[in-house]
Coordinates of C-alpha atoms in Angstrom, one line a residue:
M1 CA 136.2 124.0 56.6
F2 CA 133.4 125.8 55.0
K3 CA 131.1 122.7 54.4
K4 CA 131.8 121.8 57.9
L5 CA 130.5 125.3 59.1
S6 CA 127.8 125.4 56.9
K7 CA 126.5 122.2 58.1
I8 CA 126.9 123.4 62.0
A9 CA 125.0 126.4 60.9
G10 CA 122.1 124.0 59.2
V11 CA 121.9 122.1 62.6
L12 CA 121.7 125.0 64.8
A13 CA 119.1 126.7 62.4
L14 CA 116.8 123.2 62.9
I15 CA 117.5 123.4 66.5
A16 CA 116.2 127.1 66.6
F17 CA 113.2 126.4 64.6
L18 CA 112.3 123.1 66.8
V19 CA 112.7 125.2 70.1
I20 CA 110.4 128.0 68.5
T21 CA 107.8 125.7 67.5
L22 CA 107.9 123.8 70.8
A23 CA 107.6 127.2 72.6
F24 CA 104.7 128.1 70.3
T25 CA 102.8 124.9 70.7
S26 CA 103.1 124.8 74.4
I27 CA 101.8 128.5 74.6
K28 CA 98.8 126.9 72.2
Y29 CA 98.4 123.9 74.7
H30 CA 98.3 125.8 77.7
D31 CA 95.9 128.3 76.1
A32 CA 93.6 125.3 75.0
P33 CA 90.2 125.6 76.5
C34 CA 88.8 122.5 78.4
S35 CA 85.9 121.0 76.3
G36 CA 85.1 117.9 78.3
I37 CA 86.1 115.2 80.9
V38 CA 86.7 111.5 80.2
I39 CA 86.9 109.2 83.1
E40 CA 89.1 106.1 82.6
Y41 CA 89.9 102.9 84.8
A42 CA 91.0 99.3 84.1
P43 CA 88.5 97.0 82.8
D44 CA 89.6 94.4 85.2
D45 CA 89.1 96.2 88.4
K46 CA 87.3 94.3 90.9
I47 CA 85.0 97.3 91.6
A48 CA 84.2 100.2 89.5
L49 CA 82.5 103.5 90.6
D50 CA 79.9 105.1 88.3
K51 CA 81.9 107.3 86.2
A52 CA 79.0 110.1 86.6
V53 CA 79.9 110.1 90.3
I54 CA 83.5 111.0 89.3
R55 CA 82.6 113.5 86.8
K56 CA 80.3 115.3 89.6
I57 CA 83.0 115.1 91.9
I58 CA 85.6 117.1 89.4
L59 CA 82.9 119.5 88.3
N60 CA 81.8 120.3 92.0
A61 CA 85.3 120.9 92.9
D62 CA 85.7 123.4 90.0
K63 CA 82.4 124.9 88.6
D64 CA 84.3 126.9 85.9
L65 CA 86.3 123.9 84.7
L66 CA 84.6 123.4 81.3
G67 CA 85.5 126.2 78.9
Q68 CA 88.5 127.2 81.3
H69 CA 91.9 127.2 79.8
F70 CA 94.4 124.6 80.8
D71 CA 96.8 127.0 82.6
S72 CA 94.3 127.8 85.0
I73 CA 93.3 124.3 86.2
N74 CA 94.5 122.7 89.3
T75 CA 95.1 119.2 88.4
A76 CA 96.6 118.3 92.0
A77 CA 93.7 119.7 93.6
L78 CA 91.3 117.5 91.5
E79 CA 93.5 114.3 92.1
Q80 CA 93.1 115.1 95.8
E81 CA 89.3 115.4 95.6
V82 CA 88.8 112.1 93.6
E83 CA 91.1 110.1 96.0
E84 CA 88.8 111.2 98.9
L85 CA 86.5 108.6 97.5
P86 CA 86.8 105.5 99.9
A87 CA 86.8 103.2 97.0
V88 CA 89.7 104.9 94.9
F89 CA 93.3 103.8 95.8
N90 CA 94.6 106.6 93.4
A91 CA 93.8 109.2 90.6
E92 CA 95.6 111.3 87.9
V93 CA 94.3 114.2 86.4
F94 CA 95.9 115.4 83.2
E95 CA 95.3 117.3 80.2
M96 CA 95.1 116.0 76.8
V97 CA 94.9 118.7 73.5
A98 CA 94.3 117.9 70.0
K99 CA 94.3 120.6 67.4
D100 CA 91.6 120.9 64.8
S101 CA 91.3 122.8 61.6
T102 CA 91.3 126.2 63.3
S103 CA 92.2 125.8 67.1
Y104 CA 93.4 123.9 70.0
K105 CA 90.9 122.0 72.0
G106 CA 91.5 119.7 74.9
V107 CA 89.7 117.2 77.2
L108 CA 90.6 116.8 81.0
T109 CA 91.4 112.9 81.6
V110 CA 90.7 111.5 85.0
R111 CA 92.5 108.2 85.3
V112 CA 91.4 106.1 88.5
K113 CA 92.7 103.1 90.1
H114 CA 90.3 101.6 92.4
R115 CA 91.1 99.6 95.5
E116 CA 90.9 96.1 95.4
P117 CA 88.7 94.4 98.0
L118 CA 90.2 91.2 99.4
L119 CA 87.4 90.2 102.1
R120 CA 84.0 91.4 102.9
V121 CA 83.1 91.5 106.5
I122 CA 79.5 91.3 107.6
T123 CA 78.6 91.7 111.3
K124 CA 75.4 92.5 113.2
S125 CA 76.1 96.4 113.1
E126 CA 77.9 96.4 109.8
S127 CA 79.2 95.7 106.4
Y128 CA 82.5 96.8 104.7
Y129 CA 85.3 95.8 102.7
L130 CA 89.1 95.2 103.5
D131 CA 91.7 95.7 100.9
E132 CA 95.1 93.8 101.0
F133 CA 96.6 96.6 103.2
G134 CA 93.7 96.3 105.8
Y135 CA 92.1 99.6 104.4
K136 CA 88.4 99.5 105.4
F137 CA 85.8 101.0 102.9
P138 CA 82.0 100.7 102.7
V139 CA 80.2 98.3 100.5
S140 CA 77.9 99.8 97.8
S141 CA 75.4 98.6 95.5
S142 CA 77.1 100.6 92.7
Y143 CA 80.4 98.5 93.0
P144 CA 79.6 95.2 94.3
A145 CA 82.7 92.7 94.3
H146 CA 82.6 88.9 94.3
V147 CA 85.2 88.3 96.9
L148 CA 85.3 85.9 100.2
V149 CA 82.8 86.8 102.8
A150 CA 83.3 86.3 106.3
T151 CA 80.4 86.7 108.6
G152 CA 79.9 86.3 112.8
N153 CA 81.2 87.9 115.6
I154 CA 84.1 89.8 113.9
S155 CA 85.9 92.8 115.5
E156 CA 87.6 95.2 112.9
K157 CA 91.0 94.4 115.0
F158 CA 90.7 90.7 114.5
A159 CA 89.5 91.5 111.0
R160 CA 92.6 93.3 109.9
E161 CA 95.1 91.3 112.0
E162 CA 94.1 87.8 112.2
L163 CA 91.6 87.2 109.2
L164 CA 92.9 89.2 106.6
P165 CA 96.4 87.3 106.5
C166 CA 94.4 84.1 106.2
V167 CA 92.2 85.0 103.5
S168 CA 95.1 86.7 101.7
F169 CA 96.8 83.1 102.0
I170 CA 93.5 81.4 100.5
E171 CA 93.2 83.8 97.5
N172 CA 96.7 83.5 96.7
N173 CA 96.6 79.7 96.4
E174 CA 95.0 78.2 93.5
F175 CA 93.7 75.1 95.5
W176 CA 92.2 76.9 98.2
R177 CA 90.7 79.4 96.3
A178 CA 88.9 77.1 94.4
Q179 CA 87.7 75.2 97.6
I180 CA 86.4 77.8 100.3
E181 CA 83.2 79.9 99.8
Q182 CA 82.6 81.6 103.2
V183 CA 84.1 82.1 106.7
Y184 CA 82.1 82.2 110.0
V185 CA 83.8 83.6 112.8
E186 CA 81.9 82.3 116.2
S187 CA 84.7 83.7 118.5
E188 CA 88.4 84.2 118.1
D189 CA 89.2 80.8 119.1
E190 CA 86.3 79.3 116.9
V191 CA 86.8 80.0 113.1
I192 CA 84.7 77.8 110.6
L193 CA 85.5 77.7 106.9
T194 CA 82.6 76.8 104.6
P195 CA 83.6 74.8 101.3
L196 CA 82.2 75.1 97.8
F197 CA 82.4 71.2 97.5
G198 CA 81.1 68.7 99.9
E199 CA 78.4 69.3 103.1
Q200 CA 81.3 69.4 105.9
L201 CA 82.4 72.3 107.8
I202 CA 86.2 72.9 108.4
E203 CA 86.9 74.0 111.9
M204 CA 89.9 75.9 112.3
G205 CA 89.8 76.6 115.9
S206 CA 92.0 79.9 116.3
L207 CA 93.8 80.9 113.2
D208 CA 97.3 80.3 114.9
N209 CA 99.3 78.2 112.4
Y210 CA 96.6 78.5 109.6
Q211 CA 99.0 77.5 107.0
E212 CA 100.1 74.3 108.8
K213 CA 96.4 73.5 109.3
L214 CA 95.4 74.2 105.8
R215 CA 98.5 72.0 104.4
N216 CA 97.2 69.2 106.5
M217 CA 93.6 69.6 105.3
K218 CA 95.0 69.6 101.8
T219 CA 96.3 66.1 102.4
F220 CA 93.1 65.1 104.0
Y221 CA 91.2 66.2 100.7
K222 CA 93.6 64.2 98.4
K223 CA 93.7 61.1 100.4
V224 CA 90.3 60.8 101.8
L225 CA 87.8 63.1 100.4
A226 CA 88.7 62.8 96.9
N227 CA 87.8 58.9 97.0
N228 CA 84.2 59.6 96.9
N229 CA 83.9 60.6 100.4
W230 CA 82.6 64.2 99.8
N231 CA 79.4 63.7 101.7
K232 CA 80.2 61.3 104.4
Y233 CA 81.5 63.7 107.2
K234 CA 79.7 66.4 109.0
S235 CA 82.8 68.4 110.1
I236 CA 86.3 68.2 110.1
S237 CA 88.3 69.5 112.9
L238 CA 91.8 71.2 112.7
K239 CA 92.0 72.3 116.2
Y240 CA 94.7 70.2 117.3
R241 CA 98.3 70.1 116.3
D242 CA 99.0 67.6 113.7
Q243 CA 95.6 66.1 114.1
I244 CA 92.6 65.9 111.9
V245 CA 89.4 64.9 113.8
A246 CA 86.7 64.1 111.1
K247 CA 83.0 63.4 112.5
R248 CA 80.8 61.2 110.1
K249 CA 77.1 62.2 109.9

């Protein structure tokens, strides 16, 4: 019985020690001064803002940040400031503290998830990206992205509601992702795809039933164009249901 009580007392003493130690560490943690800012984002993001831009946003939002104790820093407000940038999908701001030989010092870490552009739209009046959710954000030389480009007479509504689903299908299809280089919109009923291989243009007509049209076109690729016929046709029309009309040069 005595041995059992001794073990219980030992466990309770250990728990009390850990609680006191953690409480002390927590106090030191929150009392640690911010000595720097670290910006992080995934290396495979399609676009990437200049880290200096994000750092400037943070410092403008809290001019007394450096040297300030962590318990005084409003990380949620800083996250909102970074997320105001159009190219940012999500931001996390958190504190990291390390102990050197004499004291606790910390850095403020800003982890950024960029928006992923799926399509670049270029019209006479503007140029912009659309992500997979149809969110529109500006093109910038500081974060160029290699994505499918659509040019021509394109309304924002058509780009978001008609063009984006078709481009998403192309980008998620291994065969078509390797084939299509550009989209030209003459009108909402006259959409033309420019392939990477061959000189023929693919006339989609409207984007109604685009999946079926592209399936038919894939069959034409395999049965006709693949047999050394890449440069024999000027255009291939998919406008008519269950028909492929190919015009020779």
